[in-house]
Amino acid sequence: MTYLIALVISLTLLVLGIVKFKVHPFFMLLLTALAYGFISGMSSAEIIDAVNNGFGDILGKIGLIILFGVTIGTILEKSGGALVIANRILQLIGKKSLHMAMMLTGYFLSIPVFADSALMMMNPLNKTLSKKAGVSYAGTTAALSMGLTASHVMVPPTPGPIAAAGILGANLGDVISWGLLISGLSLFTCYWYAVKVTSKLKLPITMDVVTAPAEQPGLWKSVMAVIVPLILILIKSVLEYPSLELEPNFWVNVFTFLGTPVIALFVGVLLALTLPKKLDETVFASTGWIGESLKVAAPIILITGAGGIFGKMLQNSGIAEVITTGFDGAKWGLFFPFLLAACLKTTQGSSTVALVTTASICAPLMPALGLNQPFMQTMTVLAIGAGSSVASHVNDSFFWVLTQLTGMSVKQGYQVQTAGTFIFGTTAMFLIFLITQLIG
């Protein structure tokens, strides 16, 4: 009981520190991890061990992966490659299916590019096309927002899902493949909501001037920077399936090496570096694109490291031995990470913090929850991702980016963004539960 009381107190401190006192999540995760250690009765030596090993172990696994993923997205955004991809998707689908075009564009762009940045980049195009097509701007914005949210919380190399997969030891290739399937299917209900419900909202369109780099890169160059790393990771996952029983040979070794997540994403960085017309200080300087990606990645890496400390503290305290009842096997056990992520998302606003914190708490509890098999590890990452989208509201920075860019009122923001993310998260969790019933 002491462990559970310590956990509740720690989580309360975490939420209060981030929401009320505006303390950076890294420091609050570190402070709450230390608080948990002392309240649960751990010795000072055990606490120090958890701090050192928890931080180092997790960053050794995924620190560079997060950095390379952010770098790919930054170069795509700054070079105009992301805009090239977006325009091509819109051309292929056409104005008659503008809601679907916006949703799919947002979904693809949010894999390498942060959702906030992708929204700012896509909003002028969304306004222009909505006005020309004579469709509801609120409806197309809802479709775009839900597409951005879906891949942001469930499809690596977005930092949040990568961090959760690393913390829980899930196979990244499996997370990508199942994440694409489940998040994609979950968007059907969001599409219906965007077309049938939010399209009834009246939202005036104030036209913006769409600016783009003078010389944009080619489409295939832009796409390859995103697709190649995903394909390499998936190939490695397939090659390592036990049922294949492949003997090591030259090509198996090559693709196993290239498909290692850190190498695959480094390949993506190299491909992204072919997008700028010139590789000069604009790209490589400390104030250039690479420097900016380091600044963006650093807080995420630090938060992930602090989450690793929290998880190690829980593991060393022995809390997993306490939580052995209350869940009906592995399938019902998935609702614990989902609900915990949903609570953390709703109370403090950040999906990334919710993903990292929930994964850190669940890591030592996986055997007790019946989730320590490879397939269930993957499903746990996705359940956390689904929970971390429920629900985006006024304490989420993305909520304010959306409402301020589009001119929505707070009430309309709740109708579009908050309700939409709730629908997405609950639909995704329903599909995850159904799949585990059929396969798990």
Short mmCIF file of C-alpha atoms in Angstrom, two decimals:
data_model
loop_
_atom_site.label_atom_id
_atom_site.label_comp_id
_atom_site.label_asym_id
_atom_site.label_seq_id
_atom_site.Cartn_x
_atom_site.Cartn_y
_atom_site.Cartn_z
CA MET A 1 0.00 0.00 0.00
CA THR A 2 2.91 2.34 0.74
CA TYR A 3 4.11 2.01 -2.87
CA LEU A 4 0.69 2.89 -4.28
CA ILE A 5 0.32 5.88 -1.96
CA ALA A 6 3.79 7.06 -2.98
CA LEU A 7 2.86 6.69 -6.66
CA VAL A 8 -0.38 8.67 -6.27
CA ILE A 9 1.42 11.45 -4.36
CA SER A 10 4.18 11.56 -6.99
CA LEU A 11 1.74 11.81 -9.90
CA THR A 12 -0.22 14.52 -8.08
CA LEU A 13 3.00 16.49 -7.58
CA LEU A 14 3.88 16.00 -11.24
CA VAL A 15 0.58 17.38 -12.51
CA LEU A 16 0.52 20.29 -10.04
CA GLY A 17 4.10 21.26 -10.85
CA ILE A 18 3.55 21.28 -14.61
CA VAL A 19 0.02 22.74 -14.71
CA LYS A 20 -0.15 25.13 -11.74
CA PHE A 21 3.45 26.20 -11.22
CA LYS A 22 4.59 25.88 -14.86
CA VAL A 23 7.75 23.93 -13.98
CA HIS A 24 9.48 22.26 -16.95
CA PRO A 25 8.41 18.58 -17.26
CA PHE A 26 12.05 17.39 -17.04
CA PHE A 27 12.55 18.88 -13.58
CA MET A 28 9.12 17.78 -12.37
CA LEU A 29 9.71 14.19 -13.53
CA LEU A 30 13.06 14.19 -11.75
CA LEU A 31 11.63 15.71 -8.56
CA THR A 32 8.64 13.36 -8.48
CA ALA A 33 10.88 10.36 -9.09
CA LEU A 34 13.01 11.39 -6.11
CA ALA A 35 9.87 12.03 -4.04
CA TYR A 36 8.56 8.57 -4.88
CA GLY A 37 11.86 7.00 -3.86
CA PHE A 38 11.93 8.68 -0.45
CA ILE A 39 8.20 8.19 0.29
CA SER A 40 8.35 4.48 -0.63
CA GLY A 41 11.24 3.94 1.76
CA MET A 42 14.08 3.30 -0.69
CA SER A 43 17.62 3.77 0.56
CA SER A 44 19.75 6.64 -0.69
CA ALA A 45 21.99 4.20 -2.54
CA GLU A 46 18.99 2.69 -4.37
CA ILE A 47 17.72 6.15 -5.29
CA ILE A 48 21.09 7.25 -6.71
CA ASP A 49 21.36 3.99 -8.64
CA ALA A 50 17.92 4.58 -10.16
CA VAL A 51 18.86 8.12 -11.17
CA ASN A 52 22.14 7.14 -12.84
CA ASN A 53 21.03 3.92 -14.51
CA GLY A 54 17.52 5.05 -15.37
CA PHE A 55 18.75 8.13 -17.20
CA GLY A 56 21.71 6.50 -18.93
CA ASP A 57 20.05 3.26 -19.98
CA ILE A 58 17.09 4.82 -21.76
CA LEU A 59 19.06 7.55 -23.52
CA GLY A 60 21.63 5.01 -24.63
CA LYS A 61 18.82 3.21 -26.44
CA ILE A 62 16.78 6.03 -27.96
CA GLY A 63 18.54 9.38 -27.51
CA LEU A 64 20.05 9.43 -31.00
CA ILE A 65 16.88 7.97 -32.51
CA ILE A 66 14.85 10.92 -31.23
CA LEU A 67 17.49 13.41 -32.43
CA PHE A 68 17.67 11.93 -35.94
CA GLY A 69 13.87 11.81 -36.23
CA VAL A 70 13.61 15.48 -35.30
CA THR A 71 16.43 16.38 -37.71
CA ILE A 72 14.66 14.70 -40.65
CA GLY A 73 11.49 16.64 -39.87
CA THR A 74 13.31 19.96 -39.49
CA ILE A 75 15.13 19.62 -42.82
CA LEU A 76 11.93 18.57 -44.58
CA GLU A 77 10.12 21.60 -43.18
CA LYS A 78 12.86 24.19 -43.83
CA SER A 79 13.78 22.95 -47.32
CA GLY A 80 10.18 22.94 -48.53
CA GLY A 81 10.14 19.15 -48.92
CA ALA A 82 7.17 18.76 -46.57
CA LEU A 83 5.22 21.33 -48.58
CA VAL A 84 6.05 19.47 -51.80
CA ILE A 85 4.66 16.26 -50.29
CA ALA A 86 1.54 18.05 -49.06
CA ASN A 87 0.81 19.64 -52.44
CA ARG A 88 1.23 16.32 -54.22
CA ILE A 89 -1.19 14.54 -51.89
CA LEU A 90 -3.72 17.33 -52.39
CA GLN A 91 -3.33 17.10 -56.18
CA LEU A 92 -3.80 13.32 -56.18
CA ILE A 93 -6.95 13.33 -54.06
CA GLY A 94 -8.45 16.52 -55.47
CA LYS A 95 -10.67 19.31 -54.20
CA LYS A 96 -13.83 17.18 -54.34
CA SER A 97 -12.50 15.11 -51.44
CA LEU A 98 -10.87 17.97 -49.58
CA HIS A 99 -11.64 16.59 -46.10
CA MET A 100 -9.92 13.31 -46.96
CA ALA A 101 -7.04 15.14 -48.63
CA MET A 102 -6.44 17.28 -45.54
CA MET A 103 -6.67 14.30 -43.20
CA LEU A 104 -4.21 12.17 -45.19
CA THR A 105 -1.84 15.09 -45.70
CA GLY A 106 -1.81 15.83 -41.98
CA TYR A 107 -1.35 12.13 -41.21
CA PHE A 108 1.70 11.77 -43.45
CA LEU A 109 3.32 15.08 -42.51
CA SER A 110 3.04 14.48 -38.77
CA ILE A 111 5.23 11.36 -38.99
CA PRO A 112 8.44 13.37 -39.57
CA VAL A 113 7.27 16.93 -38.75
CA PHE A 114 5.91 18.06 -35.37
CA ALA A 115 2.14 18.48 -35.42
CA ASP A 116 2.30 22.17 -34.44
CA SER A 117 4.72 22.97 -37.28
CA ALA A 118 2.77 20.91 -39.80
CA LEU A 119 -0.45 22.70 -38.85
CA MET A 120 1.15 26.14 -39.28
CA MET A 121 2.52 25.07 -42.65
CA MET A 122 -0.77 23.59 -43.88
CA ASN A 123 -3.24 26.16 -42.57
CA PRO A 124 -2.83 28.73 -45.42
CA LEU A 125 -3.32 25.96 -48.00
CA ASN A 126 -6.33 24.67 -46.08
CA LYS A 127 -7.89 28.15 -46.10
CA THR A 128 -7.29 28.69 -49.79
CA LEU A 129 -8.61 25.30 -50.89
CA SER A 130 -11.62 25.42 -48.55
CA LYS A 131 -12.62 28.80 -49.98
CA LYS A 132 -12.17 27.68 -53.60
CA ALA A 133 -14.06 24.42 -53.02
CA GLY A 134 -16.82 26.15 -51.07
CA VAL A 135 -16.64 23.73 -48.14
CA SER A 136 -16.66 24.35 -44.40
CA TYR A 137 -13.30 25.61 -43.15
CA ALA A 138 -14.10 24.19 -39.70
CA GLY A 139 -14.68 20.75 -41.22
CA THR A 140 -11.45 20.65 -43.20
CA THR A 141 -9.55 21.97 -40.17
CA ALA A 142 -10.97 19.16 -38.04
CA ALA A 143 -9.91 16.62 -40.67
CA LEU A 144 -6.40 18.10 -40.84
CA SER A 145 -6.08 18.23 -37.04
CA MET A 146 -7.17 14.62 -36.56
CA GLY A 147 -4.76 13.42 -39.24
CA LEU A 148 -1.93 15.28 -37.50
CA THR A 149 -2.91 13.86 -34.11
CA ALA A 150 -3.19 10.24 -35.26
CA SER A 151 0.37 9.76 -36.47
CA HIS A 152 1.78 12.13 -33.84
CA VAL A 153 0.83 9.77 -30.99
CA MET A 154 1.08 6.35 -32.67
CA VAL A 155 3.57 6.24 -35.55
CA PRO A 156 7.39 6.44 -35.11
CA PRO A 157 9.69 8.23 -35.85
CA THR A 158 7.57 10.81 -34.02
CA PRO A 159 9.50 11.23 -30.72
CA GLY A 160 6.69 10.26 -28.33
CA PRO A 161 5.98 6.78 -29.74
CA ILE A 162 9.73 6.18 -30.21
CA ALA A 163 10.37 7.00 -26.54
CA ALA A 164 7.50 4.80 -25.34
CA ALA A 165 8.67 1.87 -27.50
CA GLY A 166 12.23 2.23 -26.20
CA ILE A 167 11.15 2.42 -22.57
CA LEU A 168 8.90 -0.66 -22.86
CA GLY A 169 11.32 -2.63 -25.04
CA ALA A 170 8.82 -2.99 -27.89
CA ASN A 171 9.98 -3.86 -31.40
CA LEU A 172 9.98 -0.57 -33.33
CA GLY A 173 9.08 -2.23 -36.63
CA ASP A 174 6.02 -3.82 -35.06
CA VAL A 175 5.03 -0.49 -33.50
CA ILE A 176 5.30 1.20 -36.92
CA SER A 177 3.26 -1.44 -38.78
CA TRP A 178 0.54 -1.84 -36.15
CA GLY A 179 0.57 1.89 -35.46
CA LEU A 180 -0.07 2.68 -39.12
CA LEU A 181 -2.91 0.15 -39.27
CA ILE A 182 -4.70 1.07 -36.04
CA SER A 183 -4.30 4.85 -36.31
CA GLY A 184 -5.39 4.74 -39.96
CA LEU A 185 -8.53 2.72 -39.18
CA SER A 186 -9.32 4.98 -36.22
CA LEU A 187 -9.53 7.97 -38.53
CA PHE A 188 -12.70 6.66 -40.16
CA THR A 189 -14.78 7.83 -37.20
CA CYS A 190 -12.87 11.12 -37.16
CA TYR A 191 -13.56 11.59 -40.88
CA TRP A 192 -17.28 11.08 -40.28
CA TYR A 193 -17.17 13.57 -37.41
CA ALA A 194 -15.32 16.16 -39.53
CA VAL A 195 -17.71 15.86 -42.48
CA LYS A 196 -21.03 15.40 -40.69
CA VAL A 197 -20.64 17.40 -37.47
CA THR A 198 -17.89 20.02 -37.51
CA SER A 199 -18.73 21.06 -41.07
CA LYS A 200 -21.90 22.61 -39.65
CA LEU A 201 -19.85 25.13 -37.65
CA LYS A 202 -19.57 28.61 -39.14
CA LEU A 203 -15.95 29.77 -39.33
CA PRO A 204 -15.07 32.79 -41.49
CA ILE A 205 -12.00 32.53 -43.72
CA THR A 206 -9.43 35.32 -43.60
CA MET A 207 -7.03 34.72 -46.46
CA ASP A 208 -3.29 34.41 -45.82
CA VAL A 209 -0.41 34.70 -48.24
CA VAL A 210 1.13 31.28 -48.80
CA THR A 211 4.90 31.53 -48.85
CA ALA A 212 7.28 28.78 -49.88
CA PRO A 213 11.01 28.42 -50.57
CA ALA A 214 11.99 29.84 -53.95
CA GLU A 215 13.43 26.51 -55.07
CA GLN A 216 11.68 23.45 -53.72
CA PRO A 217 13.21 19.95 -53.78
CA GLY A 218 11.86 17.10 -55.88
CA LEU A 219 8.95 14.99 -54.67
CA TRP A 220 10.75 11.67 -54.58
CA LYS A 221 13.75 13.09 -52.74
CA SER A 222 11.39 14.44 -50.11
CA VAL A 223 9.41 11.21 -49.78
CA MET A 224 12.49 9.01 -49.60
CA ALA A 225 13.77 10.78 -46.49
CA VAL A 226 10.65 9.56 -44.66
CA ILE A 227 9.89 6.25 -46.36
CA VAL A 228 13.35 4.66 -46.54
CA PRO A 229 13.98 4.60 -42.75
CA LEU A 230 10.53 3.10 -42.15
CA ILE A 231 11.08 0.43 -44.80
CA LEU A 232 14.52 -0.47 -43.42
CA ILE A 233 13.13 -0.85 -39.89
CA LEU A 234 10.24 -2.99 -41.15
CA ILE A 235 12.58 -5.22 -43.21
CA LYS A 236 14.74 -5.85 -40.14
CA SER A 237 11.63 -6.77 -38.14
CA VAL A 238 10.53 -9.25 -40.80
CA LEU A 239 14.01 -10.80 -41.05
CA GLU A 240 14.06 -11.36 -37.30
CA TYR A 241 10.73 -13.20 -37.12
CA PRO A 242 11.51 -16.54 -35.39
CA SER A 243 9.29 -18.48 -37.79
CA LEU A 244 11.50 -17.57 -40.76
CA GLU A 245 14.62 -19.12 -39.19
CA LEU A 246 16.91 -17.28 -41.62
CA GLU A 247 20.58 -18.21 -41.68
CA PRO A 248 22.98 -15.25 -41.44
CA ASN A 249 24.38 -14.23 -44.82
CA PHE A 250 25.69 -11.06 -46.44
CA TRP A 251 22.33 -9.50 -47.32
CA VAL A 252 20.65 -10.52 -44.06
CA ASN A 253 23.51 -8.92 -42.15
CA VAL A 254 23.37 -5.76 -44.30
CA PHE A 255 19.63 -5.22 -43.83
CA THR A 256 19.79 -6.16 -40.16
CA PHE A 257 22.42 -3.46 -39.69
CA LEU A 258 20.65 -0.84 -41.83
CA GLY A 259 17.30 -1.65 -40.18
CA THR A 260 18.59 -0.96 -36.68
CA PRO A 261 16.50 2.11 -35.76
CA VAL A 262 19.43 4.44 -35.04
CA ILE A 263 21.12 3.51 -38.35
CA ALA A 264 17.87 3.63 -40.34
CA LEU A 265 17.08 7.14 -39.11
CA PHE A 266 20.66 8.25 -39.72
CA VAL A 267 20.17 7.09 -43.31
CA GLY A 268 17.05 9.24 -43.33
CA VAL A 269 19.09 12.24 -42.17
CA LEU A 270 21.59 11.66 -44.99
CA LEU A 271 18.75 11.47 -47.52
CA ALA A 272 17.19 14.62 -46.07
CA LEU A 273 20.51 16.43 -46.56
CA THR A 274 20.10 15.96 -50.33
CA LEU A 275 17.06 18.29 -50.24
CA PRO A 276 18.76 21.71 -49.77
CA LYS A 277 20.26 23.22 -52.90
CA LYS A 278 23.50 23.94 -51.01
CA LEU A 279 24.93 22.44 -47.85
CA ASP A 280 26.26 25.57 -46.18
CA GLU A 281 26.00 27.37 -42.84
CA THR A 282 22.24 27.70 -43.33
CA VAL A 283 22.05 23.96 -42.80
CA PHE A 284 25.01 23.11 -40.56
CA ALA A 285 25.62 26.20 -38.41
CA SER A 286 24.66 26.24 -34.75
CA THR A 287 21.93 28.73 -35.70
CA GLY A 288 20.99 26.77 -38.85
CA TRP A 289 18.66 23.85 -39.46
CA ILE A 290 20.81 21.27 -37.66
CA GLY A 291 21.24 23.64 -34.72
CA GLU A 292 17.49 24.16 -34.58
CA SER A 293 16.84 20.42 -34.59
CA LEU A 294 19.22 20.03 -31.64
CA LYS A 295 17.31 22.71 -29.72
CA VAL A 296 13.99 21.03 -30.48
CA ALA A 297 15.22 17.51 -29.66
CA ALA A 298 17.05 18.40 -26.43
CA PRO A 299 13.96 18.94 -24.21
CA ILE A 300 12.33 15.75 -25.53
CA ILE A 301 15.50 13.74 -24.88
CA LEU A 302 15.80 15.17 -21.37
CA ILE A 303 12.14 14.47 -20.59
CA THR A 304 12.61 10.91 -21.85
CA GLY A 305 15.69 10.52 -19.65
CA ALA A 306 13.80 11.81 -16.61
CA GLY A 307 11.02 9.38 -17.43
CA GLY A 308 13.63 6.63 -17.45
CA ILE A 309 14.65 7.67 -13.92
CA PHE A 310 11.02 7.50 -12.78
CA GLY A 311 10.60 4.04 -14.30
CA LYS A 312 13.83 2.76 -12.76
CA MET A 313 12.79 4.14 -9.37
CA LEU A 314 9.51 2.21 -9.60
CA GLN A 315 11.32 -0.92 -10.69
CA ASN A 316 13.88 -0.77 -7.86
CA SER A 317 11.20 -0.12 -5.25
CA GLY A 318 9.44 -3.41 -5.95
CA ILE A 319 6.03 -1.94 -6.77
CA ALA A 320 5.45 -4.57 -9.48
CA GLU A 321 5.16 -7.24 -6.80
CA VAL A 322 2.29 -5.31 -5.22
CA ILE A 323 0.21 -4.85 -8.39
CA THR A 324 -0.72 -8.43 -9.25
CA THR A 325 -4.53 -8.34 -9.08
CA GLY A 326 -7.33 -6.23 -10.48
CA PHE A 327 -6.72 -6.98 -14.18
CA ASP A 328 -8.35 -9.79 -16.11
CA GLY A 329 -5.27 -11.04 -17.94
CA ALA A 330 -3.25 -9.25 -20.57
CA LYS A 331 -6.19 -7.87 -22.52
CA TRP A 332 -7.84 -6.02 -19.63
CA GLY A 333 -4.39 -4.95 -18.47
CA LEU A 334 -4.15 -2.68 -21.53
CA PHE A 335 -6.74 -0.35 -20.05
CA PHE A 336 -4.37 0.66 -17.25
CA PRO A 337 -1.80 2.35 -19.54
CA PHE A 338 -4.59 3.79 -21.70
CA LEU A 339 -6.43 5.40 -18.78
CA LEU A 340 -3.22 6.58 -17.11
CA ALA A 341 -2.05 8.24 -20.34
CA ALA A 342 -5.50 9.79 -20.82
CA CYS A 343 -5.44 11.21 -17.29
CA LEU A 344 -1.95 12.64 -17.73
CA LYS A 345 -2.77 14.10 -21.15
CA THR A 346 -5.99 15.70 -19.97
CA THR A 347 -4.46 17.17 -16.81
CA GLN A 348 -1.12 18.50 -18.09
CA GLY A 349 -1.64 18.87 -21.86
CA SER A 350 1.44 17.37 -23.52
CA SER A 351 1.03 14.11 -25.44
CA THR A 352 4.80 13.52 -25.37
CA VAL A 353 4.97 13.90 -21.58
CA ALA A 354 1.94 11.60 -21.22
CA LEU A 355 3.58 8.98 -23.47
CA VAL A 356 6.95 9.08 -21.70
CA THR A 357 5.56 9.20 -18.16
CA THR A 358 3.01 6.43 -18.70
CA ALA A 359 5.56 4.17 -20.39
CA SER A 360 8.01 4.80 -17.53
CA ILE A 361 5.41 3.88 -14.91
CA CYS A 362 4.22 0.81 -16.83
CA ALA A 363 7.68 -0.60 -17.68
CA PRO A 364 8.25 -2.33 -14.31
CA LEU A 365 4.57 -3.34 -14.12
CA MET A 366 4.39 -5.17 -17.45
CA PRO A 367 4.64 -8.72 -16.01
CA ALA A 368 2.06 -7.93 -13.31
CA LEU A 369 -0.29 -6.52 -15.96
CA GLY A 370 0.26 -9.51 -18.23
CA LEU A 371 1.75 -7.33 -20.96
CA ASN A 372 5.34 -8.58 -21.13
CA GLN A 373 5.01 -10.62 -24.33
CA PRO A 374 6.37 -8.96 -27.53
CA PHE A 375 2.95 -8.53 -29.15
CA MET A 376 1.44 -7.06 -25.99
CA GLN A 377 4.41 -4.72 -25.57
CA THR A 378 3.58 -3.31 -29.01
CA MET A 379 -0.10 -3.02 -28.14
CA THR A 380 0.81 -1.29 -24.86
CA VAL A 381 2.77 1.39 -26.73
CA LEU A 382 -0.24 1.98 -28.97
CA ALA A 383 -2.69 1.97 -26.05
CA ILE A 384 -0.55 4.65 -24.40
CA GLY A 385 -0.53 6.58 -27.67
CA ALA A 386 -4.32 6.36 -27.88
CA GLY A 387 -4.65 7.58 -24.29
CA SER A 388 -2.21 10.43 -24.88
CA SER A 389 -4.61 11.93 -27.42
CA VAL A 390 -7.56 12.03 -24.98
CA ALA A 391 -8.31 14.87 -24.80
CA SER A 392 -6.65 17.99 -26.20
CA HIS A 393 -8.05 21.14 -24.62
CA VAL A 394 -6.99 24.51 -23.17
CA ASN A 395 -3.84 23.25 -21.42
CA ASP A 396 -2.48 21.81 -24.67
CA SER A 397 -0.32 24.15 -26.79
CA PHE A 398 -1.65 22.54 -29.98
CA PHE A 399 -5.19 23.57 -28.97
CA TRP A 400 -4.14 27.22 -28.92
CA VAL A 401 -2.13 26.98 -32.13
CA LEU A 402 -5.23 25.58 -33.83
CA THR A 403 -7.69 28.14 -32.47
CA GLN A 404 -5.42 31.16 -32.97
CA LEU A 405 -4.45 30.25 -36.54
CA THR A 406 -8.02 29.58 -37.64
CA GLY A 407 -9.83 32.24 -35.62
CA MET A 408 -11.92 29.69 -33.73
CA SER A 409 -13.50 30.56 -30.41
CA VAL A 410 -12.63 28.41 -27.40
CA LYS A 411 -16.06 26.79 -27.65
CA GLN A 412 -15.44 25.89 -31.30
CA GLY A 413 -12.00 24.60 -30.32
CA TYR A 414 -13.65 22.20 -27.90
CA GLN A 415 -16.11 21.11 -30.60
CA VAL A 416 -13.38 20.54 -33.18
CA GLN A 417 -10.20 19.58 -31.35
CA THR A 418 -11.27 18.25 -27.94
CA ALA A 419 -14.18 16.18 -29.19
CA GLY A 420 -12.15 15.01 -32.19
CA THR A 421 -9.21 13.79 -30.12
CA PHE A 422 -11.60 12.03 -27.73
CA ILE A 423 -13.23 10.23 -30.66
CA PHE A 424 -9.85 9.25 -32.09
CA GLY A 425 -8.40 8.00 -28.80
CA THR A 426 -11.41 5.93 -27.78
CA THR A 427 -11.80 4.46 -31.28
CA ALA A 428 -8.12 3.49 -31.34
CA MET A 429 -8.37 1.85 -27.91
CA PHE A 430 -11.47 -0.08 -28.99
CA LEU A 431 -9.58 -1.42 -32.02
CA ILE A 432 -6.54 -2.30 -29.90
CA PHE A 433 -8.72 -4.23 -27.46
CA LEU A 434 -10.54 -5.99 -30.32
CA ILE A 435 -7.26 -6.99 -31.99
CA THR A 436 -5.84 -8.37 -28.74
CA GLN A 437 -9.03 -10.38 -28.23
CA LEU A 438 -8.65 -11.92 -31.67
CA ILE A 439 -4.86 -12.33 -31.81
CA GLY A 440 -3.35 -11.95 -28.33
#
